[in-house]
Amino acid sequence: MDIGVEFSKGEEREDFVGNKVRPSIIFYPKDEGEVAKVVRYAYERGIPVVTWGAGTSLTGAVECNGCILIDVKYMDKILEVNEVDWYARVQPGVNLEYLNRKLAEKGFFLPPDPASFFLCTVGGATANSSGGMRGVKYGTFKEWVLALKVVLPNGKVVKLGEPLRKNRAGYDLVSLFVGSEGTLGVITEIWFRITPLPRRKTFTVMAYVKDMEEAGRVIVEVRKRRILPEMAEYLDREVVKALNKHLNAGLKESDGGLMLFSVEEDHLEDLLDVLRGNEVVVAEGEEAERLYSIRAQSAIALRAEAKHMVVEDIVVPVSKLPEAIKRLKEVERKYNVRLPVIAHIGDGNLHPNILYNEGEVEGLFEEVANIAIELGGSVSGEHGIGTQKAKVMALQLLKHNGREVLDIMEGIKRLIDPKGIMNPGKYVELAKKYAEGSGENY
Ligand SMILES: Cc1cc2nc3c(=O)[nH]c(=O)nc-3n(C[C@H](O)[C@H](O)[C@H](O)COP(=O)(O)OP(=O)(O)OC[C@H]3O[C@@H](n4cnc5c(N)ncnc54)[C@H](O)[C@@H]3O)c2cc1C
């Protein structure tokens, strides 16, 4: 098939957690016009289209069988950095770490930093509305996208939003597309809000805590005292062990694991006071950067521990953290499994990781997700839904929002993608199927 866009035969690939991606053909467009050509071709023939950023999705969001895969790796240009209007206009295939390096040369940054920042594309992070370690202060990608260009499922190109901090012209379609996981179109250009690099001195504080319950207590106290860290992370003992084993991290293996904070100088004394009674190390400069990088690689170290890894992404209100931690421990005991936790604990976002070599873990997965639902939280803070969380997303929406809301979401998908070719069989579409079959009567 030659439509004037570079392509290769559809070799099989895997995403980061080993889900199979089996396209019939892979296109490598160089610009928006080429994306539009491919999508139009697919639309006319009713062929499914899946967009591939870097494949670091943890939720099966890039799985496909017989799809056209659009790999945006050649759409990797930073088109403009506007130092007065404070935005960066970029193509979707730009690597996030690379973008931040370029922005730093001009004194700016794009704050959300998924721990995959050195691997992932900005298009993937936008389509996923990724979060990260700085989420506690700066939120997720949805708070940093001003405008988008998108190739719709019918091959037409639209621009959504404006590169303005304030813009009330119409429904907020930018927010609709951010986090839509490639189910509504292919993002071909993004205007990101950027912000000046902090000027105040920051310190990294590592605390070896006696257990995860103590980590929960610390965060509740941090909030009560109105300390606003730039990063507030937790790694349990198993994670620390994996980091030492696979990445030679040289961390102390205490029973309770460790917390990692980054705070501006005027919050330091208060934070140290909250942490009193725990062994604490304060770091700056290169050592602070090393600890941040070690934290970013935690999932990679854990991935090496077992054949399969299923990553949960639950969020609970910070006030409910102690209760969530207690219930997670109960689930661990009940199933007699290792459930190592990596957490953006400062915003209540916990990643219990299910490691296993054989069998299935669906019951365990759902039980963990249910803890969040029952405590008024969410089954996903930042990793998204894909195929992995469609069922638990349906449960959450039915319980917290009602069936009507799921119907509205499905209606939006049908309106924009009437032939159902964009990343089909996932996310809202799959959640709706589960809801219909669930017989739940909330
Ligand atoms: C080691 C590791 C650590 C991680 N840590 C975090 C973390 O801290 N926080 C977090 O939020 N996530 C994290 N993730 C998950 C994941 O990396 C991020 O969500 C990431 O931003 C996805 O980027 P990607 O380029 O790999 O996208 P992909 O995995 O390729 O795609 C993700 C989704 O976006 C769609 N998509 C990709 N590009 C486009 C486009 N141009 N237009 C439309 N749709 C598109 C895909 O179809 C898919 O649905 C982590 C993953 C790994 C492997």
Tab-separated table of C-alpha atoms in Angstrom, residues 1-9 13 23 25-30 34-35 37-39 41-42 50 52 67-74:
chain	number	residue	atom	x	y	z
A	1	MET	CA	0.000	0.000	0.000
A	2	ASP	CA	1.678	3.264	-1.090
A	3	ILE	CA	-0.058	6.522	-0.189
A	4	GLY	CA	3.127	8.573	-0.198
A	5	VAL	CA	3.956	8.129	3.485
A	6	GLU	CA	6.918	6.089	4.756
A	7	PHE	CA	5.761	2.715	6.071
A	8	SER	CA	7.015	-0.712	7.039
A	9	LYS	CA	5.401	-4.115	7.287
A	13	ARG	CA	6.024	-4.960	19.088
A	23	PRO	CA	-0.332	-4.005	13.415
A	25	ILE	CA	1.179	-1.928	8.699
A	26	ILE	CA	3.156	0.823	10.428
A	27	PHE	CA	3.269	4.379	9.072
A	28	TYR	CA	5.947	6.915	10.021
A	29	PRO	CA	4.479	10.305	9.047
A	30	LYS	CA	6.755	13.341	8.980
A	34	GLU	CA	0.918	12.791	6.119
A	35	VAL	CA	-1.030	11.840	9.249
A	37	LYS	CA	-3.520	11.044	4.484
A	38	VAL	CA	-3.121	7.865	6.526
A	39	VAL	CA	-6.201	8.523	8.678
A	41	TYR	CA	-7.201	6.112	4.010
A	42	ALA	CA	-8.174	4.175	7.148
A	50	VAL	CA	-3.670	3.254	16.807
A	52	TRP	CA	2.206	5.021	19.049
A	67	CYS	CA	-4.560	-2.025	12.997
A	68	ILE	CA	-2.735	0.697	11.129
A	69	LEU	CA	-0.142	1.876	13.624
A	70	ILE	CA	0.926	5.511	13.334
A	71	ASP	CA	4.362	5.891	14.872
A	72	VAL	CA	5.080	9.610	15.359
A	73	LYS	CA	8.814	9.258	15.969
A	74	TYR	CA	9.743	11.533	13.030
